[in-house]
Amino acid sequence: MEGTESTLIINPLEDIAKLKALASEPRIQMLNILRSQTMNINEIADALKLPQSTVATHISILENAGLITTEAVRAKKGNQKLCRPSFRELLIQFPEKQNTEKNYIEIEMPIGIFTDCNVTAPCGLCSTERIIGFLDTQDSFLNPDRMKAGLLWFGSGSVEYKFPNNTMYDQKKLTKLELTAELSSETPGTNSVWPSDITVWINKVEIGTWMSPGDFGDKRGKYTPMWWKLEGSQYGLLKNFSITSEGSFVDGVKISDVKLSDLNIADHHSIRVRLGVKENAEHMGGMNIFGKGFGNYDQGIILRSYFDE
């Protein structure tokens, strides 16, 4: 529903009030029917065939727990209370134990802060609020508002990001570089069967190619804003590219023999990461990069540098 936040993560060790509010079949049914439309107390009572007084009590419990929001508006006779869910999705998740002695350094780069680009149409960028510049115009990638981008796409070409080389300031031995990004193919509209060969370079060295299976629009991305039409790309797949002393991998599957030693990390003050689709790729199906506020993962491009314990 428009105006509804995406996801609430409930910590069962702390959010007892929310768990208690959910521990009721009638309240679960109310949350379910409110997902598709805003309703008042009378309409909810009619839909669930419950007394209005019972519905009012349940609504009060859900409201106090922060699971729904209500608004009093003028009706034909007096006022009515309109009800809508506060969140589109509820996740119950125990907190992960934090490792206070991490053996890696992590940097998250917003997808709009690229330092170089060369792209072809269809192409464009948008923030969580609007289109940035003009569609299918490469010059829009020079717009200062690109720093706010939550989604960018292009038919072929590439974008490059410059990460600080924190490995220069750590005395431990670098054992792995890991790049994580939410990616998909790109076609006008969407098409789940639209393969595209997406290539990654680090410090100008091609580490390998992953074939994206399609451009996904079967359902709205968890974080994709409501103003973005369903006819547009909704989410991608979270891909993990890693480079070790044994080679380069995607999600643990080896894609090339390029090793850490081939990247000359120690010779540069930055680590340059390029993502793109070659003009001579076998499957030239374009590329979407999803960032904060779009897709299913609400993250930018993450680079981790792992060291010996």
mmCIF file of C-alpha atoms in Angstrom:
data_model
loop_
_atom_site.group_PDB
_atom_site.id
_atom_site.type_symbol
_atom_site.label_atom_id
_atom_site.label_comp_id
_atom_site.label_asym_id
_atom_site.label_seq_id
_atom_site.Cartn_x
_atom_site.Cartn_y
_atom_site.Cartn_z
ATOM 1 C CA MET A 1 0.000 0.000 0.000
ATOM 2 C CA GLU A 2 1.211 3.482 -0.798
ATOM 3 C CA GLY A 3 2.787 5.169 2.205
ATOM 4 C CA THR A 4 3.453 1.853 3.966
ATOM 5 C CA GLU A 5 7.019 1.099 5.008
ATOM 6 C CA SER A 6 8.581 -2.062 3.629
ATOM 7 C CA THR A 7 9.702 -4.403 6.364
ATOM 8 C CA LEU A 8 9.656 -4.597 10.160
ATOM 9 C CA ILE A 9 12.210 -6.931 11.721
ATOM 10 C CA ILE A 10 10.911 -8.108 15.100
ATOM 11 C CA ASN A 11 13.474 -9.085 17.733
ATOM 12 C CA PRO A 12 11.632 -11.732 19.784
ATOM 13 C CA LEU A 13 13.934 -11.057 22.753
ATOM 14 C CA GLU A 14 12.824 -7.428 22.987
ATOM 15 C CA ASP A 15 9.609 -6.851 21.011
ATOM 16 C CA ILE A 16 7.312 -8.855 23.292
ATOM 17 C CA ALA A 17 4.387 -6.454 22.801
ATOM 18 C CA LYS A 18 4.477 -6.996 19.042
ATOM 19 C CA LEU A 19 4.618 -10.775 19.455
ATOM 20 C CA LYS A 20 1.645 -10.696 21.825
ATOM 21 C CA ALA A 21 -0.278 -8.531 19.355
ATOM 22 C CA LEU A 22 0.371 -11.119 16.649
ATOM 23 C CA ALA A 23 -0.658 -14.036 18.868
ATOM 24 C CA SER A 24 -4.312 -13.820 17.848
ATOM 25 C CA GLU A 25 -6.030 -15.305 14.816
ATOM 26 C CA PRO A 26 -8.538 -12.400 14.456
ATOM 27 C CA ARG A 27 -5.711 -9.840 14.562
ATOM 28 C CA ILE A 28 -3.730 -11.788 11.956
ATOM 29 C CA GLN A 29 -6.850 -11.808 9.737
ATOM 30 C CA MET A 30 -7.215 -8.053 10.176
ATOM 31 C CA LEU A 31 -3.617 -7.428 9.167
ATOM 32 C CA ASN A 32 -4.149 -9.664 6.141
ATOM 33 C CA ILE A 33 -7.226 -7.868 4.791
ATOM 34 C CA LEU A 34 -5.686 -4.443 5.483
ATOM 35 C CA ARG A 35 -2.733 -5.316 3.224
ATOM 36 C CA SER A 36 -4.852 -4.668 0.122
ATOM 37 C CA GLN A 37 -7.002 -1.709 1.215
ATOM 38 C CA THR A 38 -7.615 0.833 3.944
ATOM 39 C CA MET A 39 -10.775 0.019 5.933
ATOM 40 C CA ASN A 40 -12.737 1.420 8.847
ATOM 41 C CA ILE A 41 -13.917 -0.495 11.922
ATOM 42 C CA ASN A 42 -17.362 -1.251 10.457
ATOM 43 C CA GLU A 43 -15.918 -2.579 7.199
ATOM 44 C CA ILE A 44 -13.485 -4.838 9.076
ATOM 45 C CA ALA A 45 -16.315 -6.118 11.268
ATOM 46 C CA ASP A 46 -18.445 -6.900 8.204
ATOM 47 C CA ALA A 47 -15.562 -8.615 6.400
ATOM 48 C CA LEU A 48 -14.689 -10.852 9.352
ATOM 49 C CA LYS A 49 -18.240 -11.181 10.680
ATOM 50 C CA LEU A 50 -17.218 -9.980 14.143
ATOM 51 C CA PRO A 51 -18.901 -7.519 16.535
ATOM 52 C CA GLN A 52 -17.711 -3.932 16.100
ATOM 53 C CA SER A 53 -16.715 -3.754 19.769
ATOM 54 C CA THR A 54 -14.482 -6.822 19.360
ATOM 55 C CA VAL A 55 -12.841 -5.367 16.249
ATOM 56 C CA ALA A 56 -12.272 -2.038 18.006
ATOM 57 C CA THR A 57 -10.470 -3.812 20.861
ATOM 58 C CA HIS A 58 -8.227 -5.781 18.494
ATOM 59 C CA ILE A 59 -7.449 -2.664 16.437
ATOM 60 C CA SER A 60 -6.417 -0.828 19.610
ATOM 61 C CA ILE A 61 -3.977 -3.636 20.488
ATOM 62 C CA LEU A 62 -2.452 -3.606 16.977
ATOM 63 C CA GLU A 63 -2.176 0.173 17.024
ATOM 64 C CA ASN A 64 -0.480 0.243 20.442
ATOM 65 C CA ALA A 65 2.018 -2.327 19.181
ATOM 66 C CA GLY A 66 2.825 -0.144 16.163
ATOM 67 C CA LEU A 67 1.619 -2.728 13.665
ATOM 68 C CA ILE A 68 -1.130 -0.539 12.196
ATOM 69 C CA THR A 69 -1.732 3.184 11.907
ATOM 70 C CA THR A 70 -5.149 4.808 12.164
ATOM 71 C CA GLU A 71 -6.610 8.110 11.039
ATOM 72 C CA ALA A 72 -9.840 9.738 12.196
ATOM 73 C CA VAL A 73 -11.743 11.266 9.257
ATOM 74 C CA ARG A 74 -15.148 12.844 8.899
ATOM 75 C CA ALA A 75 -17.988 10.497 7.915
ATOM 76 C CA LYS A 76 -21.639 11.064 7.085
ATOM 77 C CA LYS A 77 -22.439 10.667 10.755
ATOM 78 C CA GLY A 78 -19.623 11.762 13.042
ATOM 79 C CA ASN A 79 -16.105 10.422 12.525
ATOM 80 C CA GLN A 80 -14.693 7.093 11.387
ATOM 81 C CA LYS A 81 -11.325 5.488 12.100
ATOM 82 C CA LEU A 82 -9.450 4.393 8.960
ATOM 83 C CA CYS A 83 -6.932 1.590 9.497
ATOM 84 C CA ARG A 84 -3.892 0.597 7.455
ATOM 85 C CA PRO A 85 -0.849 -1.624 8.181
ATOM 86 C CA SER A 86 2.359 0.123 9.214
ATOM 87 C CA PHE A 87 4.484 -2.401 7.319
ATOM 88 C CA ARG A 88 4.149 -4.502 4.167
ATOM 89 C CA GLU A 89 6.158 -7.370 5.653
ATOM 90 C CA LEU A 90 6.919 -8.641 9.171
ATOM 91 C CA LEU A 91 10.054 -10.705 9.897
ATOM 92 C CA ILE A 92 10.722 -12.373 13.242
ATOM 93 C CA GLN A 93 14.482 -12.689 13.614
ATOM 94 C CA PHE A 94 16.722 -13.494 16.560
ATOM 95 C CA PRO A 95 19.689 -11.090 16.728
ATOM 96 C CA GLU A 96 22.965 -12.450 15.455
ATOM 97 C CA LYS A 97 25.840 -12.686 17.882
ATOM 98 C CA GLN A 98 28.277 -9.933 17.007
ATOM 99 C CA ASN A 99 31.877 -10.879 16.383
ATOM 100 C CA THR A 100 33.920 -8.143 18.034
ATOM 101 C CA GLU A 101 37.127 -9.341 16.401
ATOM 102 C CA LYS A 102 36.333 -9.133 12.702
ATOM 103 C CA ASN A 103 38.982 -10.370 10.318
ATOM 104 C CA TYR A 104 37.796 -8.128 7.503
ATOM 105 C CA ILE A 105 37.287 -4.479 6.591
ATOM 106 C CA GLU A 106 33.992 -3.639 4.877
ATOM 107 C CA ILE A 107 33.140 -0.614 2.733
ATOM 108 C CA GLU A 108 29.674 -0.006 1.277
ATOM 109 C CA MET A 109 29.589 2.234 -1.797
ATOM 110 C CA PRO A 110 26.329 3.948 -2.877
ATOM 111 C CA ILE A 111 25.654 2.839 -6.453
ATOM 112 C CA GLY A 112 25.505 6.423 -7.735
ATOM 113 C CA ILE A 113 29.041 7.336 -6.623
ATOM 114 C CA PHE A 114 30.810 5.866 -9.632
ATOM 115 C CA THR A 115 33.990 7.565 -10.829
ATOM 116 C CA ASP A 116 33.713 6.586 -14.491
ATOM 117 C CA CYS A 117 30.957 5.385 -16.804
ATOM 118 C CA ASN A 118 30.374 4.586 -20.452
ATOM 119 C CA VAL A 119 26.868 3.259 -21.072
ATOM 120 C CA THR A 120 24.376 2.785 -23.899
ATOM 121 C CA ALA A 121 20.581 2.983 -23.998
ATOM 122 C CA PRO A 122 18.296 1.807 -22.598
ATOM 123 C CA CYS A 123 19.846 3.568 -19.627
ATOM 124 C CA GLY A 124 18.884 5.699 -16.674
ATOM 125 C CA LEU A 125 19.010 6.297 -12.946
ATOM 126 C CA CYS A 126 16.464 7.020 -10.261
ATOM 127 C CA SER A 127 16.403 7.829 -6.582
ATOM 128 C CA THR A 128 13.786 6.542 -4.174
ATOM 129 C CA GLU A 129 11.723 9.619 -5.098
ATOM 130 C CA ARG A 130 12.064 10.214 -8.849
ATOM 131 C CA ILE A 131 13.894 9.708 -12.145
ATOM 132 C CA ILE A 132 17.280 11.440 -12.240
ATOM 133 C CA GLY A 133 17.757 13.542 -15.379
ATOM 134 C CA PHE A 134 16.332 12.032 -18.573
ATOM 135 C CA LEU A 135 15.787 8.446 -19.620
ATOM 136 C CA ASP A 136 18.046 6.848 -22.245
ATOM 137 C CA THR A 137 20.501 9.766 -22.088
ATOM 138 C CA GLN A 138 24.075 9.015 -21.059
ATOM 139 C CA ASP A 139 24.535 12.609 -19.858
ATOM 140 C CA SER A 140 22.103 11.874 -17.023
ATOM 141 C CA PHE A 141 24.877 9.771 -15.483
ATOM 142 C CA LEU A 142 26.783 13.059 -14.966
ATOM 143 C CA ASN A 143 23.917 14.650 -13.026
ATOM 144 C CA PRO A 144 25.048 15.540 -9.459
ATOM 145 C CA ASP A 145 21.860 13.911 -8.150
ATOM 146 C CA ARG A 146 23.311 10.558 -9.244
ATOM 147 C CA MET A 147 24.728 10.327 -5.692
ATOM 148 C CA LYS A 148 21.140 9.675 -4.546
ATOM 149 C CA ALA A 149 20.593 6.817 -7.010
ATOM 150 C CA GLY A 150 18.933 3.668 -5.720
ATOM 151 C CA LEU A 151 18.700 2.021 -9.154
ATOM 152 C CA LEU A 152 20.678 2.400 -12.368
ATOM 153 C CA TRP A 153 20.512 0.480 -15.610
ATOM 154 C CA PHE A 154 22.060 0.326 -19.082
ATOM 155 C CA GLY A 155 22.108 -1.843 -22.190
ATOM 156 C CA SER A 156 25.884 -2.224 -22.519
ATOM 157 C CA GLY A 157 29.002 -0.520 -21.225
ATOM 158 C CA SER A 158 30.134 -0.205 -17.626
ATOM 159 C CA VAL A 159 30.393 1.845 -14.452
ATOM 160 C CA GLU A 160 33.482 1.989 -12.224
ATOM 161 C CA TYR A 161 33.793 2.620 -8.482
ATOM 162 C CA LYS A 162 36.926 3.619 -6.619
ATOM 163 C CA PHE A 163 37.202 2.133 -3.123
ATOM 164 C CA PRO A 164 39.883 3.218 -0.630
ATOM 165 C CA ASN A 165 42.615 0.611 -0.323
ATOM 166 C CA ASN A 166 42.489 -0.063 3.399
ATOM 167 C CA THR A 167 44.775 -3.055 2.968
ATOM 168 C CA MET A 168 47.716 -0.631 2.846
ATOM 169 C CA TYR A 169 47.151 0.297 6.506
ATOM 170 C CA ASP A 170 46.768 -3.179 7.972
ATOM 171 C CA GLN A 171 49.823 -5.243 8.816
ATOM 172 C CA LYS A 172 47.994 -8.540 8.308
ATOM 173 C CA LYS A 173 48.140 -10.496 5.076
ATOM 174 C CA LEU A 174 45.240 -10.022 2.632
ATOM 175 C CA THR A 175 43.646 -13.395 1.941
ATOM 176 C CA LYS A 176 40.471 -12.547 0.009
ATOM 177 C CA LEU A 177 38.588 -9.732 -1.682
ATOM 178 C CA GLU A 178 34.816 -10.093 -1.736
ATOM 179 C CA LEU A 179 32.421 -7.982 -3.795
ATOM 180 C CA THR A 180 28.659 -8.146 -3.184
ATOM 181 C CA ALA A 181 25.971 -6.445 -5.307
ATOM 182 C CA GLU A 182 22.319 -6.930 -6.267
ATOM 183 C CA LEU A 183 22.233 -7.358 -10.052
ATOM 184 C CA SER A 184 19.938 -8.358 -12.904
ATOM 185 C CA SER A 185 19.640 -8.132 -16.677
ATOM 186 C CA GLU A 186 17.930 -5.118 -18.274
ATOM 187 C CA THR A 187 15.283 -4.996 -20.986
ATOM 188 C CA PRO A 188 12.437 -2.550 -21.659
ATOM 189 C CA GLY A 189 9.718 -3.725 -19.291
ATOM 190 C CA THR A 190 10.840 -6.966 -17.651
ATOM 191 C CA ASN A 191 11.561 -10.503 -18.777
ATOM 192 C CA SER A 192 12.588 -13.285 -16.369
ATOM 193 C CA VAL A 193 14.228 -15.157 -19.251
ATOM 194 C CA TRP A 194 16.631 -12.530 -20.603
ATOM 195 C CA PRO A 195 20.240 -13.708 -20.149
ATOM 196 C CA SER A 196 23.033 -11.189 -19.854
ATOM 197 C CA ASP A 197 26.776 -11.659 -19.366
ATOM 198 C CA ILE A 198 27.813 -9.330 -16.534
ATOM 199 C CA THR A 199 31.575 -8.912 -16.170
ATOM 200 C CA VAL A 200 33.604 -7.646 -13.208
ATOM 201 C CA TRP A 201 37.041 -6.015 -13.384
ATOM 202 C CA ILE A 202 39.252 -5.101 -10.425
ATOM 203 C CA ASN A 203 42.166 -2.732 -10.979
ATOM 204 C CA LYS A 204 41.531 -3.121 -14.738
ATOM 205 C CA VAL A 205 41.975 -6.896 -14.498
ATOM 206 C CA GLU A 206 39.000 -8.914 -15.725
ATOM 207 C CA ILE A 207 38.204 -11.424 -12.992
ATOM 208 C CA GLY A 208 35.298 -13.129 -14.764
ATOM 209 C CA THR A 209 31.701 -13.112 -15.981
ATOM 210 C CA TRP A 210 28.397 -14.176 -14.438
ATOM 211 C CA MET A 211 25.352 -14.796 -16.628
ATOM 212 C CA SER A 212 22.257 -13.125 -15.200
ATOM 213 C CA PRO A 213 19.165 -15.194 -16.073
ATOM 214 C CA GLY A 214 16.733 -12.298 -16.476
ATOM 215 C CA ASP A 215 15.166 -8.969 -15.559
ATOM 216 C CA PHE A 216 12.716 -9.626 -12.724
ATOM 217 C CA GLY A 217 9.289 -8.007 -12.429
ATOM 218 C CA ASP A 218 6.994 -10.790 -11.223
ATOM 219 C CA LYS A 219 6.524 -8.995 -7.877
ATOM 220 C CA ARG A 220 7.558 -5.745 -6.263
ATOM 221 C CA GLY A 221 10.973 -5.714 -4.638
ATOM 222 C CA LYS A 222 10.919 -5.639 -0.841
ATOM 223 C CA TYR A 223 12.394 -2.129 -0.782
ATOM 224 C CA THR A 224 11.318 -0.845 -4.200
ATOM 225 C CA PRO A 225 9.236 2.333 -3.690
ATOM 226 C CA MET A 226 5.553 2.279 -4.571
ATOM 227 C CA TRP A 227 5.826 5.043 -7.190
ATOM 228 C CA TRP A 228 8.069 2.800 -9.347
ATOM 229 C CA LYS A 229 5.708 0.989 -11.706
ATOM 230 C CA LEU A 230 5.541 -2.796 -11.679
ATOM 231 C CA GLU A 231 6.378 -2.715 -15.392
ATOM 232 C CA GLY A 232 9.919 -1.705 -14.391
ATOM 233 C CA SER A 233 12.736 -3.849 -12.964
ATOM 234 C CA GLN A 234 11.842 -4.759 -9.373
ATOM 235 C CA TYR A 235 14.754 -6.679 -7.886
ATOM 236 C CA GLY A 236 17.909 -8.565 -8.699
ATOM 237 C CA LEU A 237 19.974 -11.439 -7.355
ATOM 238 C CA LEU A 238 22.549 -10.832 -4.633
ATOM 239 C CA LYS A 239 25.827 -12.012 -6.136
ATOM 240 C CA ASN A 240 29.080 -12.598 -4.337
ATOM 241 C CA PHE A 241 32.307 -12.266 -6.354
ATOM 242 C CA SER A 242 35.459 -13.325 -4.503
ATOM 243 C CA ILE A 243 39.150 -13.403 -5.374
ATOM 244 C CA THR A 244 41.629 -15.523 -3.421
ATOM 245 C CA SER A 245 45.045 -17.089 -3.932
ATOM 246 C CA GLU A 246 43.272 -19.944 -5.732
ATOM 247 C CA GLY A 247 41.285 -17.949 -8.303
ATOM 248 C CA SER A 248 38.073 -15.970 -8.784
ATOM 249 C CA PHE A 249 34.611 -17.204 -7.839
ATOM 250 C CA VAL A 250 30.904 -16.305 -8.026
ATOM 251 C CA ASP A 251 28.921 -17.660 -5.091
ATOM 252 C CA GLY A 252 31.711 -20.174 -4.516
ATOM 253 C CA VAL A 253 31.848 -21.404 -8.136
ATOM 254 C CA LYS A 254 35.148 -20.771 -9.881
ATOM 255 C CA ILE A 255 34.908 -18.487 -12.917
ATOM 256 C CA SER A 256 38.580 -17.813 -13.703
ATOM 257 C CA ASP A 257 42.177 -18.393 -12.625
ATOM 258 C CA VAL A 258 42.717 -14.712 -11.766
ATOM 259 C CA LYS A 259 44.289 -14.595 -8.291
ATOM 260 C CA LEU A 260 44.827 -11.897 -5.681
ATOM 261 C CA SER A 261 48.439 -11.592 -6.756
ATOM 262 C CA ASP A 262 47.280 -10.608 -10.274
ATOM 263 C CA LEU A 263 45.484 -7.502 -8.957
ATOM 264 C CA ASN A 264 48.569 -5.679 -7.605
ATOM 265 C CA ILE A 265 46.554 -4.418 -4.648
ATOM 266 C CA ALA A 266 49.581 -3.107 -2.736
ATOM 267 C CA ASP A 267 50.629 -0.869 -5.657
ATOM 268 C CA HIS A 268 47.558 1.412 -5.547
ATOM 269 C CA HIS A 269 45.912 3.710 -3.018
ATOM 270 C CA SER A 270 42.496 2.656 -4.305
ATOM 271 C CA ILE A 271 40.778 -0.525 -5.434
ATOM 272 C CA ARG A 272 38.951 0.094 -8.709
ATOM 273 C CA VAL A 273 35.858 -2.041 -9.280
ATOM 274 C CA ARG A 274 34.159 -2.035 -12.667
ATOM 275 C CA LEU A 275 30.880 -3.776 -13.526
ATOM 276 C CA GLY A 276 29.525 -3.962 -17.041
ATOM 277 C CA VAL A 277 28.301 -5.749 -20.126
ATOM 278 C CA LYS A 278 30.741 -6.011 -23.024
ATOM 279 C CA GLU A 279 29.601 -4.888 -26.457
ATOM 280 C CA ASN A 280 30.734 -8.257 -27.832
ATOM 281 C CA ALA A 281 29.219 -10.343 -25.028
ATOM 282 C CA GLU A 282 27.527 -13.571 -26.100
ATOM 283 C CA HIS A 283 24.476 -12.561 -24.074
ATOM 284 C CA MET A 284 24.249 -8.784 -24.263
ATOM 285 C CA GLY A 285 21.138 -8.404 -22.128
ATOM 286 C CA GLY A 286 21.917 -5.215 -20.236
ATOM 287 C CA MET A 287 22.346 -4.654 -16.535
ATOM 288 C CA ASN A 288 20.505 -3.312 -13.487
ATOM 289 C CA ILE A 289 22.339 -2.397 -10.275
ATOM 290 C CA PHE A 290 20.075 -2.098 -7.224
ATOM 291 C CA GLY A 291 21.100 0.053 -4.268
ATOM 292 C CA LYS A 292 19.614 1.509 -1.106
ATOM 293 C CA GLY A 293 15.839 1.819 -1.300
ATOM 294 C CA PHE A 294 15.380 -0.583 -4.233
ATOM 295 C CA GLY A 295 15.293 -4.335 -4.785
ATOM 296 C CA ASN A 296 15.344 -7.004 -2.104
ATOM 297 C CA TYR A 297 18.509 -6.222 -0.121
ATOM 298 C CA ASP A 298 18.651 -2.453 0.612
ATOM 299 C CA GLN A 299 22.392 -2.142 0.180
ATOM 300 C CA GLY A 300 24.949 -0.504 -2.045
ATOM 301 C CA ILE A 301 27.990 -2.260 -3.516
ATOM 302 C CA ILE A 302 29.964 -3.851 -0.693
ATOM 303 C CA LEU A 303 33.689 -4.596 -0.833
ATOM 304 C CA ARG A 304 35.253 -6.664 1.952
ATOM 305 C CA SER A 305 38.970 -7.189 2.461
ATOM 306 C CA TYR A 306 39.720 -10.346 4.478
ATOM 307 C CA PHE A 307 42.958 -10.884 6.395
ATOM 308 C CA ASP A 308 44.712 -13.691 8.231
ATOM 309 C CA GLU A 309 43.235 -14.298 11.687
#
